[in-house]
Amino acid sequence: MDKNEAKELLSFHSTRNEDIDNMKWEKGFLGSLRPFRGELYEENFFEVMECLRALKDEFSGIAIEKDIISDIVAIIHYPRVWLAPEGMLGSNHLVTEEQNKHLLAWTDIIESCFMFLLEDDVEGAFIDYEDYLNGTYF
């Protein structure tokens, strides 16, 4: 995946892309949560992480594109708000405990990766993700 593809894909996963008729908008990381249809898509998490991997060099400069930051922050922020007891998923009891656990883990892993990339620590950025892939995260 090249950088432009990663940027576009992140914009779909964050539902910030204006092409709302694209299936990736509806079935992406945030789009699949509103409205929630009872299923989480792990492949969305994988795609977000691969976008971060493709964009890792973008975080080492003095300035980072606002759209990249906005997309990542949305992907991290909204699931937590929606899963909170007063959030749309939490208050309606729409997710199972297992789904809640995984969605929060995914957002934690994305956030950790993002923070390490901001600190220019590419080596440390993907440790939690690798643990998840290897089945040793939980």
PDB file of C-alpha atoms in Angstrom:
ATOM      1  CA  MET A   1       0.000   0.000   0.000  1.00  0.00           C
ATOM      2  CA  ASP A   2       1.420   3.392  -0.911  1.00  0.00           C
ATOM      3  CA  LYS A   3       0.993   6.565   1.130  1.00  0.00           C
ATOM      4  CA  ASN A   4      -1.869   7.968  -0.938  1.00  0.00           C
ATOM      5  CA  GLU A   5      -3.798   4.706  -0.697  1.00  0.00           C
ATOM      6  CA  ALA A   6      -3.203   4.647   3.061  1.00  0.00           C
ATOM      7  CA  LYS A   7      -4.459   8.210   3.464  1.00  0.00           C
ATOM      8  CA  GLU A   8      -7.601   7.478   1.470  1.00  0.00           C
ATOM      9  CA  LEU A   9      -8.268   4.245   3.334  1.00  0.00           C
ATOM     10  CA  LEU A  10      -7.855   5.981   6.708  1.00  0.00           C
ATOM     11  CA  SER A  11     -10.354   8.616   5.603  1.00  0.00           C
ATOM     12  CA  PHE A  12     -12.898   5.870   4.916  1.00  0.00           C
ATOM     13  CA  HIS A  13     -12.215   4.117   8.215  1.00  0.00           C
ATOM     14  CA  SER A  14     -12.712   7.406  10.074  1.00  0.00           C
ATOM     15  CA  THR A  15     -15.859   8.221   8.026  1.00  0.00           C
ATOM     16  CA  ARG A  16     -14.276  11.562   7.137  1.00  0.00           C
ATOM     17  CA  ASN A  17     -14.199  10.731   3.421  1.00  0.00           C
ATOM     18  CA  GLU A  18     -16.955  12.536   1.519  1.00  0.00           C
ATOM     19  CA  ASP A  19     -17.676   9.517  -0.716  1.00  0.00           C
ATOM     20  CA  ILE A  20     -20.397   8.162   1.570  1.00  0.00           C
ATOM     21  CA  ASP A  21     -21.701   5.850  -1.153  1.00  0.00           C
ATOM     22  CA  ASN A  22     -18.463   3.855  -1.116  1.00  0.00           C
ATOM     23  CA  MET A  23     -18.969   0.531   0.666  1.00  0.00           C
ATOM     24  CA  LYS A  24     -15.711   1.085   2.575  1.00  0.00           C
ATOM     25  CA  TRP A  25     -17.287   4.142   4.233  1.00  0.00           C
ATOM     26  CA  GLU A  26     -20.228   2.098   5.550  1.00  0.00           C
ATOM     27  CA  LYS A  27     -18.274  -1.062   6.383  1.00  0.00           C
ATOM     28  CA  GLY A  28     -15.079   0.622   7.646  1.00  0.00           C
ATOM     29  CA  PHE A  29     -13.812   0.886  11.204  1.00  0.00           C
ATOM     30  CA  LEU A  30     -16.235   3.593  12.379  1.00  0.00           C
ATOM     31  CA  GLY A  31     -18.909   3.163   9.729  1.00  0.00           C
ATOM     32  CA  SER A  32     -19.561  -0.414  10.821  1.00  0.00           C
ATOM     33  CA  LEU A  33     -20.287   0.845  14.349  1.00  0.00           C
ATOM     34  CA  ARG A  34     -23.015   3.306  13.364  1.00  0.00           C
ATOM     35  CA  PRO A  35     -25.445   1.853  13.126  1.00  0.00           C
ATOM     36  CA  PHE A  36     -24.000  -1.259  14.728  1.00  0.00           C
ATOM     37  CA  ARG A  37     -25.239  -4.411  13.041  1.00  0.00           C
ATOM     38  CA  GLY A  38     -23.963  -6.852  15.643  1.00  0.00           C
ATOM     39  CA  GLU A  39     -20.614  -7.680  14.055  1.00  0.00           C
ATOM     40  CA  LEU A  40     -17.096  -6.308  14.390  1.00  0.00           C
ATOM     41  CA  TYR A  41     -14.750  -6.607  11.422  1.00  0.00           C
ATOM     42  CA  GLU A  42     -11.236  -7.442  12.526  1.00  0.00           C
ATOM     43  CA  GLU A  43      -9.980  -6.766   8.998  1.00  0.00           C
ATOM     44  CA  ASN A  44     -10.773  -3.081   9.554  1.00  0.00           C
ATOM     45  CA  PHE A  45      -8.365  -3.044  12.491  1.00  0.00           C
ATOM     46  CA  PHE A  46      -5.734  -4.757  10.333  1.00  0.00           C
ATOM     47  CA  GLU A  47      -6.233  -2.193   7.558  1.00  0.00           C
ATOM     48  CA  VAL A  48      -5.895   0.754   9.945  1.00  0.00           C
ATOM     49  CA  MET A  49      -2.664  -0.693  11.298  1.00  0.00           C
ATOM     50  CA  GLU A  50      -1.310  -1.298   7.805  1.00  0.00           C
ATOM     51  CA  CYS A  51      -2.186   2.316   6.955  1.00  0.00           C
ATOM     52  CA  LEU A  52      -0.121   3.437   9.937  1.00  0.00           C
ATOM     53  CA  ARG A  53       2.731   1.228   8.768  1.00  0.00           C
ATOM     54  CA  ALA A  54       2.546   2.716   5.254  1.00  0.00           C
ATOM     55  CA  LEU A  55       2.486   6.251   6.704  1.00  0.00           C
ATOM     56  CA  LYS A  56       5.171   5.753   9.374  1.00  0.00           C
ATOM     57  CA  ASP A  57       7.584   8.172   7.689  1.00  0.00           C
ATOM     58  CA  GLU A  58       4.916  10.893   7.687  1.00  0.00           C
ATOM     59  CA  PHE A  59       5.181  11.144  11.478  1.00  0.00           C
ATOM     60  CA  SER A  60       8.898  11.907  11.603  1.00  0.00           C
ATOM     61  CA  GLY A  61       8.672  15.356  10.057  1.00  0.00           C
ATOM     62  CA  ILE A  62       8.127  18.708  11.708  1.00  0.00           C
ATOM     63  CA  ALA A  63       4.595  18.962  10.326  1.00  0.00           C
ATOM     64  CA  ILE A  64       2.048  16.178   9.886  1.00  0.00           C
ATOM     65  CA  GLU A  65      -0.938  16.500   7.585  1.00  0.00           C
ATOM     66  CA  LYS A  66      -4.001  17.515   9.566  1.00  0.00           C
ATOM     67  CA  ASP A  67      -6.202  14.978   7.761  1.00  0.00           C
ATOM     68  CA  ILE A  68      -3.995  12.079   8.877  1.00  0.00           C
ATOM     69  CA  ILE A  69      -4.161  13.235  12.498  1.00  0.00           C
ATOM     70  CA  SER A  70      -7.917  13.841  12.320  1.00  0.00           C
ATOM     71  CA  ASP A  71      -8.556  10.398  10.858  1.00  0.00           C
ATOM     72  CA  ILE A  72      -6.483   8.596  13.482  1.00  0.00           C
ATOM     73  CA  VAL A  73      -7.878  10.578  16.403  1.00  0.00           C
ATOM     74  CA  ALA A  74     -11.450   9.898  15.208  1.00  0.00           C
ATOM     75  CA  ILE A  75     -10.712   6.169  14.964  1.00  0.00           C
ATOM     76  CA  ILE A  76      -9.346   6.207  18.525  1.00  0.00           C
ATOM     77  CA  HIS A  77     -11.833   8.596  20.124  1.00  0.00           C
ATOM     78  CA  TYR A  78     -15.279   7.635  18.870  1.00  0.00           C
ATOM     79  CA  PRO A  79     -15.315   3.921  19.778  1.00  0.00           C
ATOM     80  CA  ARG A  80     -14.454   4.798  23.375  1.00  0.00           C
ATOM     81  CA  VAL A  81     -17.181   7.437  23.538  1.00  0.00           C
ATOM     82  CA  TRP A  82     -19.714   5.125  21.936  1.00  0.00           C
ATOM     83  CA  LEU A  83     -18.801   2.193  24.229  1.00  0.00           C
ATOM     84  CA  ALA A  84     -19.110   4.293  27.406  1.00  0.00           C
ATOM     85  CA  PRO A  85     -22.164   3.518  29.582  1.00  0.00           C
ATOM     86  CA  GLU A  86     -23.920   6.633  28.263  1.00  0.00           C
ATOM     87  CA  GLY A  87     -22.676   6.172  24.678  1.00  0.00           C
ATOM     88  CA  MET A  88     -24.790   4.862  21.823  1.00  0.00           C
ATOM     89  CA  LEU A  89     -23.335   1.345  22.012  1.00  0.00           C
ATOM     90  CA  GLY A  90     -22.998   1.178  25.787  1.00  0.00           C
ATOM     91  CA  SER A  91     -26.370   2.603  26.740  1.00  0.00           C
ATOM     92  CA  ASN A  92     -28.195   0.355  24.293  1.00  0.00           C
ATOM     93  CA  HIS A  93     -26.172  -2.746  25.249  1.00  0.00           C
ATOM     94  CA  LEU A  94     -25.480  -3.403  21.582  1.00  0.00           C
ATOM     95  CA  VAL A  95     -22.067  -5.048  21.972  1.00  0.00           C
ATOM     96  CA  THR A  96     -21.171  -8.204  23.845  1.00  0.00           C
ATOM     97  CA  GLU A  97     -18.454  -8.181  26.500  1.00  0.00           C
ATOM     98  CA  GLU A  98     -16.138  -9.938  24.053  1.00  0.00           C
ATOM     99  CA  GLN A  99     -16.818  -7.338  21.329  1.00  0.00           C
ATOM    100  CA  ASN A 100     -16.258  -4.539  23.848  1.00  0.00           C
ATOM    101  CA  LYS A 101     -12.941  -6.111  24.888  1.00  0.00           C
ATOM    102  CA  HIS A 102     -11.739  -6.397  21.298  1.00  0.00           C
ATOM    103  CA  LEU A 103     -12.858  -2.965  20.168  1.00  0.00           C
ATOM    104  CA  LEU A 104     -11.167  -1.314  23.150  1.00  0.00           C
ATOM    105  CA  ALA A 105      -8.024  -3.378  22.558  1.00  0.00           C
ATOM    106  CA  TRP A 106      -7.944  -2.325  18.912  1.00  0.00           C
ATOM    107  CA  THR A 107      -8.278   1.346  19.799  1.00  0.00           C
ATOM    108  CA  ASP A 108      -5.580   0.975  22.477  1.00  0.00           C
ATOM    109  CA  ILE A 109      -3.213  -0.671  19.996  1.00  0.00           C
ATOM    110  CA  ILE A 110      -3.889   1.992  17.360  1.00  0.00           C
ATOM    111  CA  GLU A 111      -3.354   4.750  19.924  1.00  0.00           C
ATOM    112  CA  SER A 112      -0.139   3.208  21.227  1.00  0.00           C
ATOM    113  CA  CYS A 113       1.205   2.838  17.690  1.00  0.00           C
ATOM    114  CA  PHE A 114       0.256   6.422  16.912  1.00  0.00           C
ATOM    115  CA  MET A 115       2.005   7.732  20.032  1.00  0.00           C
ATOM    116  CA  PHE A 116       5.195   5.779  19.315  1.00  0.00           C
ATOM    117  CA  LEU A 117       5.200   7.036  15.720  1.00  0.00           C
ATOM    118  CA  LEU A 118       4.840  10.609  16.965  1.00  0.00           C
ATOM    119  CA  GLU A 119       7.913   9.985  19.100  1.00  0.00           C
ATOM    120  CA  ASP A 120       9.751   8.664  16.020  1.00  0.00           C
ATOM    121  CA  ASP A 121       9.980   5.168  17.537  1.00  0.00           C
ATOM    122  CA  VAL A 122       8.972   3.006  14.592  1.00  0.00           C
ATOM    123  CA  GLU A 123      10.517  -0.065  16.209  1.00  0.00           C
ATOM    124  CA  GLY A 124       8.305   0.221  19.296  1.00  0.00           C
ATOM    125  CA  ALA A 125       5.208   1.358  17.411  1.00  0.00           C
ATOM    126  CA  PHE A 126       4.076  -2.039  16.213  1.00  0.00           C
ATOM    127  CA  ILE A 127       4.986  -4.228  19.227  1.00  0.00           C
ATOM    128  CA  ASP A 128       1.417  -4.429  20.573  1.00  0.00           C
ATOM    129  CA  TYR A 129       0.107  -5.108  17.073  1.00  0.00           C
ATOM    130  CA  GLU A 130       2.599  -7.938  16.585  1.00  0.00           C
ATOM    131  CA  ASP A 131       1.574  -9.347  19.979  1.00  0.00           C
ATOM    132  CA  TYR A 132      -2.059  -9.206  18.869  1.00  0.00           C
ATOM    133  CA  LEU A 133      -1.249 -10.972  15.601  1.00  0.00           C
ATOM    134  CA  ASN A 134       0.723 -13.624  17.503  1.00  0.00           C
ATOM    135  CA  GLY A 135      -2.127 -14.192  19.973  1.00  0.00           C
ATOM    136  CA  THR A 136      -0.150 -12.922  22.951  1.00  0.00           C
ATOM    137  CA  TYR A 137      -1.814  -9.513  23.453  1.00  0.00           C
ATOM    138  CA  PHE A 138      -4.554 -10.669  25.836  1.00  0.00           C
TER     139      PHE A 138
END
